[in-house]
Amino acid sequence: MEAFIMNEDKVFCERVINELDKVLKNSQSLVQTFEVIQVPFKQNKSPIRLVHNHLGIESWCIRYVYQYAHQLIISHRKQNRLPASIVKYLNCAILINPDVATFWNIRRYLVERVQLNLTQEFQFSSLVLSKKPKSSEAFFYRRWLYSFQSGEAIDWAVEISLCERCSERKNGNYHAWNHRQWVLQKAPNLLSYEIIKTEKFIRKNIADYSCYHHRHFVLSKLFDIQYYDVHDNNLNEIYRFVNVGLSDEAKVNNLEGLIAYLFPNISIETINMTKLNSLLYLLNLIIYDLNMIEELILMHGKYEAFKSYKRVIISLALRIIKLCTYTDYLTIGHFTNTTKPLENTEIKTQNTVIEQLLNQLDSDDNNYIKIFF
Amino acid sequence: MDMEVNEERGTTHELLIKKHIEYVVNHGNDKNDFEYTMTEFLRMSGIYWGTTCLDIMGQLDKLDKKSIIEFIKKCQCGSSGGISACDGHDPHLLYTLSAIQILCTYDALHEIDIQAVGKYVQSLQQPDGSFFGDKWGEIDTRFSFCAAAILALTNQIHLIDVKKATEFVLSCANADGGFGSKPYAESHAGLIYCCVGFLSITHNLHRLEREKLAWWLCERQLKSGGLNGRPEKLPDVCYSWWVLASLTILGRLHWISSEKLKEFILLCQDADTGGFSARPGNMPDIFHTLFGVGALSLLGYQNLKKINPTFCMPEEIVQKLYQVQILES
């Protein structure tokens, strides 16, 4: 059989590539996924399959088709002849082997010469991601394509959904999470929605540390843009946290009391309320997360992800408490951005909240705390 | 996440040097092979993995130097000066570094236009100090490492703004002490190696949070003895290199159990075909074979040449070309 195909190579490969091209031309906007279907031997019908919106190619033919498309593209590339008609070979070769940067670069070359349409290119790269959800080339290509569009015209939420789908399909999908961070830096207005999305993701995929890291990124960014929820600035988590072990008379139950407890040296009249609100919002979230992790430990036992996440969010909390305590960050109209270096021991003795936060770290993580906090 | 190590399937605790030499030498002999076409886009790195691995095992002369150098010459781009993975592909910093490493191993830098390579690297540095991988503009700390390594090996480091390049690399540090591919990206042992390697080349290791980073790296060792690249991931032989090389540069190699790691790496050998795989029982490949052998060399395994942790090349070659910074233990 192999010899037969070798002889018929060209005709056969052209036929398969044309058929694939026809499907993509007629219904690329509808085709949602691409997959290589494991069929070890030749069947007496076309190796291209389209079932509903799912496109497939049978595995037995890909070695011939790929080698044919590959050779054809590279020989064109060597002669520097890159007509738009090369796209059907590129489609086929990239769907089978998405790692070849040179193939993607030829698409870029054609996009720059307006021989390829941006919408279709977005669709194609998303099809590639349906086959290989961690394709760094496909994500990179999408970032590059976006440089041709003005920010106002882009629906960034769609891009977040794509990242979410890719992360769902591949545990610890580094490139998908990186791409998501890139989107959020373009569209910081989406940051607040990430709070709910990442919690859901974490609860479904408890051992995917990439999502915990992403949530930490979201928390830090929310603080940077001084975010807080105008409609619901609920601080119950903080109150509950600081009131543990306090007598009824000493309990903190209003904002003034809370400020006095957290920052005894700062007078409320001089405080920038936006910054204060965002600080409290973030602290509240961090304490919420610490409780969530405790709950997850009860349900699932110990995971490295839990320990690692606790370390980084507590370290984030310490960083912002230090910023507010030892600089004029919270003061109206002043912020010098220079944190004077302080010894950790000095900070610990001055701030009971920090002490309480450190107590939240696992007791078996004592060495880490002693050295790094 | 760890794995059960099953020692039953004819495993060995010895390094099968002869088998590995055979594996590397025969690798890619069948040029019509489908796999060979599928991996053409990284051919230059493949050759670097093979030559370096053989050199560490003292058998470099088993490959044809002349044809390899001819191959590299064909891959240098006449207009940009960059080098591609294979003739017909586009130049990229990743493959430019692999080509330079091979040429250094063969003492043959003069065979290509080194000044053009220098200009290529220089042209990819951005105002914030970072590097594009090629003209299409992706940024990654891997490319910072490639740029510094290429220029150090060719004695042209003055061509770039090292200060800014260092600031960019340091801006990729995370709260856990590790580094990612760009600012805010998750810590990842492969990228930590690139960043630590960059700082070792530019003599800026004192700017690291050494202990915190070394701690994170040590936590990569799992009960099986193998190392993973990130929390909750499976162990993999290639991380034996990236984690171990970083720990060596930081002077903290003794913070992990060498014995257990050695055992794990040896279990990843394929006793039939030669070569190492990512995990015991997987298919071997040339990439994991270099990193398996390289890690064993860092652990002081007998009958292997000493490997330089920064460049992943034989120490005797690096000594002649560049003085890297390594922290005392």
XYZ file of C-alpha atoms in Angstrom:
702
model
C 0.000 0.000 0.000
C 2.813 2.348 0.882
C 4.369 1.993 -2.561
C 1.043 2.667 -4.197
C 0.710 5.909 -2.291
C 4.289 6.939 -2.994
C 3.569 6.657 -6.721
C 0.274 8.428 -6.495
C 1.717 10.880 -4.001
C 1.110 14.137 -5.711
C -2.409 13.485 -6.996
C -3.528 12.008 -3.737
C -2.066 14.775 -1.571
C -3.446 17.514 -3.803
C -6.873 15.937 -3.538
C -6.807 15.797 0.265
C -5.447 19.327 0.541
C -8.087 20.666 -1.844
C -10.818 18.942 0.047
C -9.618 20.427 3.321
C -9.421 23.798 1.616
C -12.993 23.482 0.384
C -14.294 22.793 3.884
C -12.359 25.723 5.344
C -13.443 28.084 2.544
C -17.114 27.166 2.723
C -17.547 26.853 6.440
C -14.496 27.978 8.373
C -16.637 30.266 10.510
C -18.692 27.229 11.533
C -15.937 24.687 12.041
C -15.155 24.674 15.740
C -12.621 21.945 16.188
C -9.951 20.083 14.294
C -8.584 16.696 15.256
C -6.433 13.919 13.844
C -8.604 10.781 13.945
C -6.699 7.595 14.738
C -7.307 5.326 11.732
C -4.146 3.288 11.182
C -4.992 1.925 7.699
C -6.358 3.405 4.517
C -10.144 3.254 4.211
C -11.886 3.379 0.902
C -13.146 6.899 1.313
C -11.852 10.415 1.833
C -9.605 10.895 4.875
C -11.225 14.291 5.538
C -14.273 14.148 7.766
C -16.716 16.850 8.752
C -19.259 15.888 11.370
C -21.489 18.776 12.438
C -18.934 21.490 13.139
C -16.026 19.204 13.819
C -13.348 18.681 11.234
C -11.055 15.684 11.248
C -8.310 14.096 9.196
C -7.516 10.395 9.393
C -4.114 9.635 10.851
C -2.966 7.192 8.165
C -2.666 9.919 5.550
C -0.996 12.708 7.503
C 2.585 11.538 6.907
C 2.114 11.773 3.128
C 0.058 14.932 3.132
C 2.304 16.720 5.605
C 5.537 15.837 3.835
C 4.061 16.947 0.533
C 2.760 20.285 1.855
C 5.967 20.874 3.825
C 8.229 20.361 0.811
C 6.081 22.517 -1.405
C 6.003 25.420 1.074
C 9.722 25.291 1.831
C 10.685 25.195 -1.847
C 8.496 28.260 -2.483
C 10.025 29.946 0.548
C 13.545 29.284 -0.742
C 12.694 30.907 -4.059
C 10.954 33.755 -2.260
C 7.789 33.107 -4.238
C 4.872 33.355 -1.859
C 1.577 33.684 -3.734
C -1.723 33.722 -1.833
C -2.482 30.312 -3.331
C 0.050 28.821 -0.921
C -2.445 29.254 1.922
C -4.178 25.909 1.406
C -0.860 24.122 1.902
C -0.124 26.260 4.951
C -3.533 25.435 6.442
C -2.901 21.750 6.081
C 0.709 21.831 7.312
C -0.020 24.062 10.317
C -3.071 22.067 11.409
C -0.897 18.952 11.464
C 2.227 20.611 12.895
C 1.455 23.948 14.602
C 5.027 24.422 15.898
C 6.640 25.563 12.656
C 7.250 29.315 13.054
C 8.252 29.741 9.409
C 4.787 28.635 8.248
C 3.103 31.160 10.532
C 5.539 33.818 9.313
C 4.434 33.260 5.714
C 0.860 33.957 6.851
C 2.122 37.179 8.464
C 3.816 38.128 5.236
C 0.515 37.589 3.380
C -1.526 39.486 5.986
C 0.818 42.461 5.635
C 0.141 42.410 1.884
C -3.616 42.228 2.533
C -3.804 38.839 0.852
C -5.277 37.225 3.928
C -8.307 38.384 5.815
C -7.949 39.152 9.545
C -11.261 37.585 10.576
C -10.411 34.340 8.851
C -6.962 34.368 10.381
C -8.448 34.666 13.854
C -10.732 31.756 13.031
C -7.893 29.667 11.693
C -5.658 30.230 14.722
C -8.528 29.354 17.023
C -9.040 26.139 15.040
C -5.366 25.324 15.584
C -5.854 25.917 19.310
C -8.743 23.445 19.294
C -6.226 20.807 18.208
C -3.286 22.033 20.267
C -4.519 24.201 23.158
C -0.977 25.019 24.243
C 0.302 26.185 20.865
C 2.554 29.148 21.662
C 2.769 29.997 17.959
C -1.018 30.301 17.636
C -1.269 32.605 20.659
C 1.650 34.684 19.458
C 0.044 34.947 16.026
C -3.185 36.226 17.582
C -1.306 38.911 19.539
C 0.339 39.935 16.315
C -2.996 40.038 14.441
C -4.485 42.298 17.112
C -1.856 44.924 16.337
C -3.827 45.615 13.136
C -7.009 46.448 15.019
C -7.805 49.486 17.117
C -8.375 48.718 20.772
C -11.919 50.090 20.831
C -13.031 47.653 18.116
C -11.866 44.554 19.955
C -14.125 42.376 22.094
C -11.492 41.253 24.571
C -13.956 39.110 26.508
C -13.990 36.717 23.535
C -10.228 36.325 23.859
C -10.553 35.572 27.584
C -13.075 32.834 26.756
C -10.664 31.314 24.266
C -7.928 31.262 26.934
C -10.353 29.692 29.376
C -11.243 26.908 26.918
C -7.571 26.206 26.213
C -6.743 26.117 29.935
C -9.641 23.777 30.626
C -8.259 21.356 28.078
C -4.623 21.418 29.152
C -3.530 21.449 32.759
C -0.932 24.151 33.527
C -1.289 25.704 30.066
C 1.507 28.261 30.350
C 0.884 29.990 27.025
C -2.875 30.277 27.516
C -2.459 31.916 30.925
C 0.251 34.232 29.613
C -2.008 35.229 26.763
C -4.785 35.926 29.248
C -2.488 38.231 31.210
C -1.632 40.029 28.003
C -5.356 40.531 27.266
C -5.959 41.859 30.779
C -3.171 44.363 30.408
C -4.894 45.586 27.239
C -8.336 45.522 28.875
C -7.980 46.166 32.632
C -11.742 46.726 32.809
C -12.083 42.923 32.624
C -9.892 42.345 35.684
C -12.762 42.414 38.179
C -14.650 39.644 36.327
C -11.588 37.449 36.749
C -12.252 37.197 40.478
C -15.290 34.981 39.971
C -13.930 33.189 36.909
C -10.666 32.146 38.564
C -12.401 30.994 41.735
C -14.635 28.712 39.666
C -11.640 27.439 37.727
C -9.672 26.736 40.903
C -12.555 24.850 42.493
C -12.833 22.690 39.377
C -9.068 22.207 38.831
C -7.544 22.274 42.294
C -4.101 21.068 41.177
C -3.643 23.541 38.304
C -1.245 25.998 39.899
C -1.239 28.261 36.838
C -4.701 29.483 37.758
C -3.640 30.304 41.318
C -0.730 32.253 39.917
C -3.115 34.046 37.583
C -5.427 34.934 40.452
C -2.470 36.406 42.322
C -1.695 38.453 39.201
C -5.316 39.659 39.097
C -5.223 40.679 42.766
C -1.993 42.670 42.344
C -3.311 44.376 39.217
C -6.587 45.304 40.905
C -4.567 47.001 43.622
C -2.448 48.819 41.016
C -5.528 50.282 39.353
C -7.023 51.112 42.798
C -10.073 48.972 42.161
C -12.908 48.380 44.589
C -16.521 47.363 44.133
C -18.552 50.584 44.388
C -21.827 48.718 44.858
C -20.725 46.123 47.323
C -17.722 46.995 49.418
C -18.428 44.246 51.881
C -15.583 43.884 54.389
C -16.984 41.037 56.454
C -13.940 38.857 55.945
C -11.608 41.477 57.422
C -13.845 42.195 60.400
C -14.187 38.521 61.185
C -10.434 38.089 60.815
C -9.332 40.939 63.095
C -12.009 40.190 65.693
C -10.872 36.648 66.344
C -9.876 36.415 69.984
C -10.869 40.002 70.844
C -13.196 40.668 73.770
C -16.645 42.058 72.932
C -15.674 45.580 74.006
C -12.534 45.496 71.921
C -14.214 44.161 68.767
C -13.866 46.276 65.643
C -17.193 46.975 63.938
C -16.874 50.124 61.858
C -14.504 51.687 59.324
C -12.920 54.117 61.784
C -12.220 51.319 64.196
C -10.778 49.221 61.415
C -8.421 51.982 60.268
C -7.311 52.581 63.826
C -6.656 48.868 64.210
C -4.798 48.431 60.939
C -2.916 51.727 60.804
C -2.734 53.252 64.261
C -0.372 55.983 63.074
C -2.547 57.360 60.286
C -5.265 59.938 60.898
C -8.478 59.330 59.007
C -8.830 62.981 57.820
C -5.735 62.719 55.657
C -6.608 59.422 53.994
C -7.210 59.110 50.260
C -10.485 57.183 50.332
C -10.131 55.571 46.899
C -6.796 54.095 47.875
C -8.158 53.022 51.233
C -11.179 51.348 49.665
C -9.052 49.456 47.167
C -6.655 48.381 49.916
C -9.476 47.074 52.095
C -11.163 45.418 49.126
C -7.965 43.536 48.356
C -7.264 42.556 51.968
C -10.810 41.284 52.230
C -10.294 39.164 49.114
C -6.992 37.784 50.380
C -8.607 36.727 53.642
C -11.494 35.239 51.651
C -8.952 33.230 49.650
C -7.163 32.026 52.778
C -10.506 30.687 53.995
C -11.203 29.137 50.607
C -7.873 27.294 50.749
C -8.676 25.990 54.240
C -11.980 24.724 52.880
C -10.235 23.048 49.919
C -7.712 21.396 52.252
C -10.602 19.974 54.282
C -12.208 18.607 51.132
C -9.177 17.390 49.214
C -6.275 17.094 51.634
C -2.919 18.789 51.172
C -1.784 19.991 47.762
C 1.378 21.814 46.831
C -0.771 24.399 45.028
C -2.508 25.330 48.286
C 0.738 25.915 50.143
C 2.317 27.858 47.290
C -0.728 30.077 46.839
C -0.963 30.880 50.542
C 2.653 31.989 50.541
C 2.229 34.396 47.655
C -1.035 35.992 48.751
C 0.196 36.475 52.294
C 3.328 38.018 50.889
C 1.126 40.316 48.778
C -0.857 41.311 51.865
C 2.350 42.066 53.753
C 3.641 44.130 50.872
C 0.601 46.387 50.752
C 0.285 46.699 54.518
C 3.926 47.767 54.647
C 3.332 50.210 51.818
C 0.469 51.821 53.701
C 2.117 51.777 57.114
C 5.580 52.991 56.269
C 5.055 55.351 53.326
C 2.615 58.162 52.660
C 0.794 55.967 50.109
C -2.586 56.493 51.783
C -2.179 60.229 52.385
C -4.154 62.619 50.160
C -2.004 64.209 47.498
C 1.227 62.500 48.511
C 2.930 59.451 47.321
C 6.658 59.322 47.067
C 6.900 55.695 46.024
C 9.933 55.097 48.183
C 9.425 52.440 50.772
C 12.054 52.829 53.445
C 13.588 49.462 54.077
C 12.568 47.986 57.392
C 13.645 44.883 59.190
C 10.978 42.195 59.136
C 11.183 41.759 62.896
C 10.452 45.444 63.401
C 7.392 45.215 61.184
C 6.103 42.097 62.863
C 6.161 43.628 66.307
C 4.479 46.794 65.117
C 1.574 45.241 63.323
C -0.740 42.630 64.826
C -2.478 41.979 61.498
C 0.777 40.856 59.963
C 1.280 38.523 62.893
C -2.224 37.140 62.345
C -1.617 36.661 58.630
C 1.612 34.801 59.235
C -0.239 32.477 61.592
C -2.329 31.449 58.603
C 0.599 29.738 56.934
C 0.800 26.013 57.468
C 2.712 24.992 60.530
C 4.776 22.626 58.369
C 5.829 25.676 56.393
C 7.490 27.209 59.461
C 10.997 27.195 58.043
C 9.886 29.111 54.989
C 8.174 31.727 57.160
C 11.168 32.143 59.432
C 13.477 32.760 56.513
C 11.416 34.694 54.036
C 8.834 36.716 56.011
C 2.086 15.586 41.362
C 4.519 12.691 41.332
C 4.665 9.257 39.752
C 5.257 5.711 40.874
C 8.608 4.472 39.728
C 8.382 0.887 38.597
C 11.783 -0.710 38.563
C 10.731 -4.003 37.075
C 11.153 -3.550 33.344
C 14.816 -4.478 32.977
C 16.049 -1.255 34.515
C 19.636 -0.501 35.293
C 21.577 1.675 37.671
C 24.495 2.098 35.301
C 24.876 4.730 32.597
C 24.644 2.921 29.265
C 27.200 5.132 27.523
C 27.729 2.876 24.494
C 24.001 2.696 23.838
C 23.612 6.457 24.110
C 26.464 7.115 21.709
C 24.822 4.762 19.240
C 21.472 6.477 19.754
C 22.834 9.970 19.108
C 24.967 8.945 16.137
C 22.099 7.139 14.413
C 19.620 9.854 15.186
C 18.211 11.340 11.999
C 19.930 8.855 9.736
C 16.697 8.245 7.889
C 16.194 11.611 6.242
C 12.917 10.538 4.593
C 11.435 9.712 7.917
C 8.153 11.491 8.784
C 9.443 12.399 12.249
C 12.496 13.949 10.642
C 10.302 16.257 8.550
C 8.083 17.071 11.526
C 11.108 18.203 13.548
C 12.891 20.078 10.756
C 11.814 23.422 12.276
C 14.221 22.849 15.181
C 16.967 20.987 13.346
C 19.756 23.345 14.448
C 18.926 22.787 18.109
C 18.709 19.061 17.416
C 22.265 19.105 16.113
C 23.413 21.122 19.119
C 21.796 18.589 21.485
C 23.500 15.742 19.624
C 26.991 17.237 19.297
C 27.067 18.481 22.887
C 25.838 15.166 24.213
C 28.483 13.246 22.263
C 31.197 15.687 23.313
C 30.290 15.251 26.993
C 30.591 11.492 26.435
C 33.976 12.069 24.731
C 32.833 10.920 21.270
C 32.442 14.112 19.233
C 34.463 12.670 16.354
C 31.663 10.199 15.665
C 29.825 12.928 13.737
C 30.944 14.543 10.493
C 32.209 17.991 11.424
C 32.521 19.197 7.849
C 28.948 18.504 6.796
C 27.594 20.054 10.004
C 29.539 23.266 9.393
C 28.354 23.337 5.764
C 24.789 22.928 7.033
C 25.184 25.877 9.425
C 26.678 28.109 6.729
C 23.606 27.528 4.565
C 21.365 28.601 7.434
C 22.828 32.074 7.936
C 20.482 34.675 6.475
C 22.300 36.989 4.053
C 20.228 40.058 4.847
C 19.619 39.891 8.615
C 22.695 37.912 9.708
C 20.509 35.640 11.878
C 20.585 31.856 11.639
C 17.632 29.555 10.997
C 16.915 26.018 12.175
C 17.277 24.690 8.631
C 17.779 26.029 5.130
C 14.442 27.451 3.946
C 13.276 28.444 7.427
C 13.361 31.902 9.000
C 16.204 33.036 11.272
C 15.558 33.192 15.006
C 17.618 33.867 18.158
C 16.915 30.322 19.408
C 18.629 28.692 16.437
C 21.288 31.362 16.161
C 22.419 30.385 19.663
C 22.372 26.663 18.835
C 24.489 27.326 15.731
C 26.995 29.430 17.682
C 27.252 26.731 20.354
C 27.987 24.063 17.739
C 30.587 26.266 16.052
C 32.290 26.944 19.393
C 32.412 23.221 20.060
C 34.118 22.741 16.681
C 36.319 25.831 17.131
C 34.879 27.096 13.833
C 33.318 30.496 14.554
C 35.314 31.958 11.654
C 33.273 29.861 9.202
C 30.312 32.252 9.349
C 29.908 36.044 9.445
C 30.121 36.646 13.185
C 29.787 40.413 12.899
C 26.493 39.955 11.045
C 25.303 37.707 13.880
C 26.222 40.444 16.356
C 24.275 43.044 14.394
C 21.279 40.697 14.216
C 21.216 40.267 17.985
C 21.713 43.990 18.520
C 18.809 44.809 16.181
C 16.415 42.731 18.289
C 16.921 44.598 21.585
C 13.963 46.779 22.612
C 13.942 50.106 24.486
C 12.935 48.333 27.738
C 15.983 46.060 27.449
C 14.028 42.951 26.376
C 14.650 41.018 23.159
C 12.450 40.007 20.272
C 13.037 36.398 19.207
C 12.926 37.452 15.574
C 11.576 40.336 13.536
C 7.951 39.444 14.325
C 8.195 40.778 17.827
C 7.553 38.102 20.455
C 9.271 38.859 23.787
C 10.478 36.192 26.190
C 13.246 35.850 28.784
C 14.528 32.919 26.712
C 15.525 35.443 24.092
C 17.395 37.580 26.641
C 19.438 34.510 27.506
C 20.036 33.640 23.842
C 21.166 37.189 23.075
C 23.604 37.361 25.984
C 24.934 33.847 25.340
C 25.503 34.435 21.609
C 27.319 37.706 22.228
C 29.380 36.341 25.126
C 30.562 33.350 23.107
C 31.473 35.594 20.166
C 33.057 38.290 22.324
C 30.624 41.042 21.301
C 28.599 41.644 24.475
C 29.334 45.376 24.191
C 26.875 45.526 21.274
C 23.841 45.530 23.560
C 22.700 47.590 26.532
C 23.482 45.056 29.253
C 22.173 47.307 32.016
C 18.727 47.607 30.471
C 18.686 43.944 29.476
C 19.388 43.095 33.136
C 16.616 45.377 34.386
C 14.167 43.616 32.078
C 15.191 40.154 33.254
C 14.902 41.239 36.887
C 11.428 42.660 36.173
C 10.312 39.091 35.425
C 10.962 37.948 39.015
C 7.966 36.763 41.050
C 7.103 36.848 44.751
C 8.124 33.192 45.060
C 11.684 34.065 43.967
C 11.314 32.447 40.532
C 11.109 33.898 37.027
C 8.701 33.592 34.120
C 8.830 34.311 30.402
C 7.834 37.957 30.837
C 6.819 40.286 33.663
C 4.020 38.691 35.797
C 4.299 35.294 34.049
C 4.325 32.213 36.303
C 7.669 30.952 37.627
C 8.964 28.117 35.467
C 12.219 26.186 35.911
C 13.182 26.447 32.232
C 12.784 30.211 32.285
C 14.528 30.449 35.651
C 17.497 28.744 34.006
C 17.415 31.381 31.246
C 17.267 34.261 33.717
C 19.891 32.839 36.082
C 22.042 31.994 33.056
C 21.658 35.539 31.762
C 22.709 36.962 35.141
C 25.630 34.524 35.282
C 26.837 35.709 31.874
C 26.411 39.391 32.763
C 27.883 38.925 36.285
C 24.762 40.178 38.016
C 23.937 37.181 40.206
C 24.159 39.329 43.353
C 20.900 40.983 42.294
C 18.907 37.770 42.771
C 16.948 36.685 45.828
C 19.317 33.763 45.991
C 17.958 31.773 48.935
C 14.307 32.177 48.042
C 14.963 31.131 44.450
C 17.092 28.160 45.513
C 14.365 27.117 47.938
C 11.763 27.181 45.144
C 14.121 25.146 42.933
C 14.655 22.547 45.651
C 10.944 22.109 46.054
C 10.958 20.788 42.477
C 12.399 17.498 43.753
C 9.682 14.896 44.232
C 9.621 11.671 46.198
C 10.563 9.709 43.061
C 13.832 11.711 43.054
C 12.936 13.434 39.768
C 12.492 17.166 39.342
C 9.486 18.965 37.926
C 9.428 22.434 36.379
C 6.534 23.991 38.262
C 4.355 23.163 41.279
C 1.952 20.250 40.723
C 3.649 19.046 37.507
C 5.142 15.632 36.764
C 8.904 15.041 36.999
C 10.797 15.253 33.703
C 14.463 14.628 32.863
C 14.857 17.971 31.095
C 14.114 19.738 34.376
C 16.962 17.778 35.898
C 19.075 20.023 33.723
C 17.298 23.335 34.156
C 16.830 23.076 37.902
C 20.209 21.518 38.561
C 22.129 23.957 36.368
C 20.400 26.887 38.106
C 21.196 25.453 41.538
C 24.807 24.921 40.477
C 25.138 28.538 39.342
C 23.580 29.641 42.646
C 26.038 27.462 44.603
C 23.151 25.434 46.068
C 23.490 22.087 44.301
C 23.835 20.387 47.691
C 20.289 21.439 48.666
C 18.749 18.520 46.797
C 19.381 14.796 46.994
C 21.843 13.996 44.226
C 21.591 10.266 44.838
C 17.844 10.120 44.345
C 17.990 12.340 41.283
C 20.751 10.213 39.768
C 18.586 7.132 40.284
C 15.613 8.792 38.609
C 17.650 9.955 35.605
C 19.169 6.499 35.105
C 15.685 4.984 35.138
C 14.804 7.202 32.165
C 17.363 5.466 29.934
C 16.021 3.239 27.191
C 18.006 0.053 27.626
C 17.113 -1.233 24.142
C 17.583 1.754 21.856
C 19.732 4.001 24.026
C 18.728 7.605 24.706
C 16.777 9.163 27.588
C 13.075 9.922 27.810
C 11.198 12.493 29.899
C 10.026 9.843 32.360
C 10.712 6.142 32.891
C 9.059 4.096 30.161
C 8.447 6.946 27.686
C 9.959 7.132 24.191
C 13.509 8.540 24.212
C 14.484 11.629 22.226
C 17.654 13.589 21.571
C 16.557 16.585 23.678
C 16.091 14.545 26.860
C 19.248 12.580 26.067
C 21.422 15.700 26.259
C 19.733 16.936 29.424
C 19.950 13.533 31.076
C 23.676 13.232 30.306
C 24.241 16.922 31.143
C 22.589 16.565 34.540
C 24.676 13.473 35.327
C 27.786 15.456 34.429
C 26.761 18.241 36.850
C 26.341 15.536 39.494
C 29.954 14.514 38.863
C 29.223 11.223 37.141
C 32.391 9.374 36.199
C 33.463 8.992 32.552
C 31.675 12.183 31.513
C 33.335 15.489 30.688
C 32.560 18.378 33.011
C 29.698 20.511 31.684
C 29.369 24.279 32.107
C 26.067 25.031 33.874
C 25.504 28.391 32.189
C 26.090 27.466 28.562
C 25.327 23.725 28.644
C 28.570 23.040 26.808
C 31.780 21.235 27.825
C 33.593 23.284 30.471
C 36.922 23.015 28.582
C 35.389 24.857 25.607
C 33.678 27.582 27.639
C 36.894 28.190 29.638
C 38.637 29.288 26.458
C 35.884 31.704 25.440
C 34.205 33.379 28.371
C 34.319 33.672 32.142
C 30.859 33.204 33.659
C 29.903 34.068 37.231
C 29.146 31.133 39.564
C 28.284 31.696 43.240
C 30.252 29.923 45.957
C 28.359 27.321 47.943
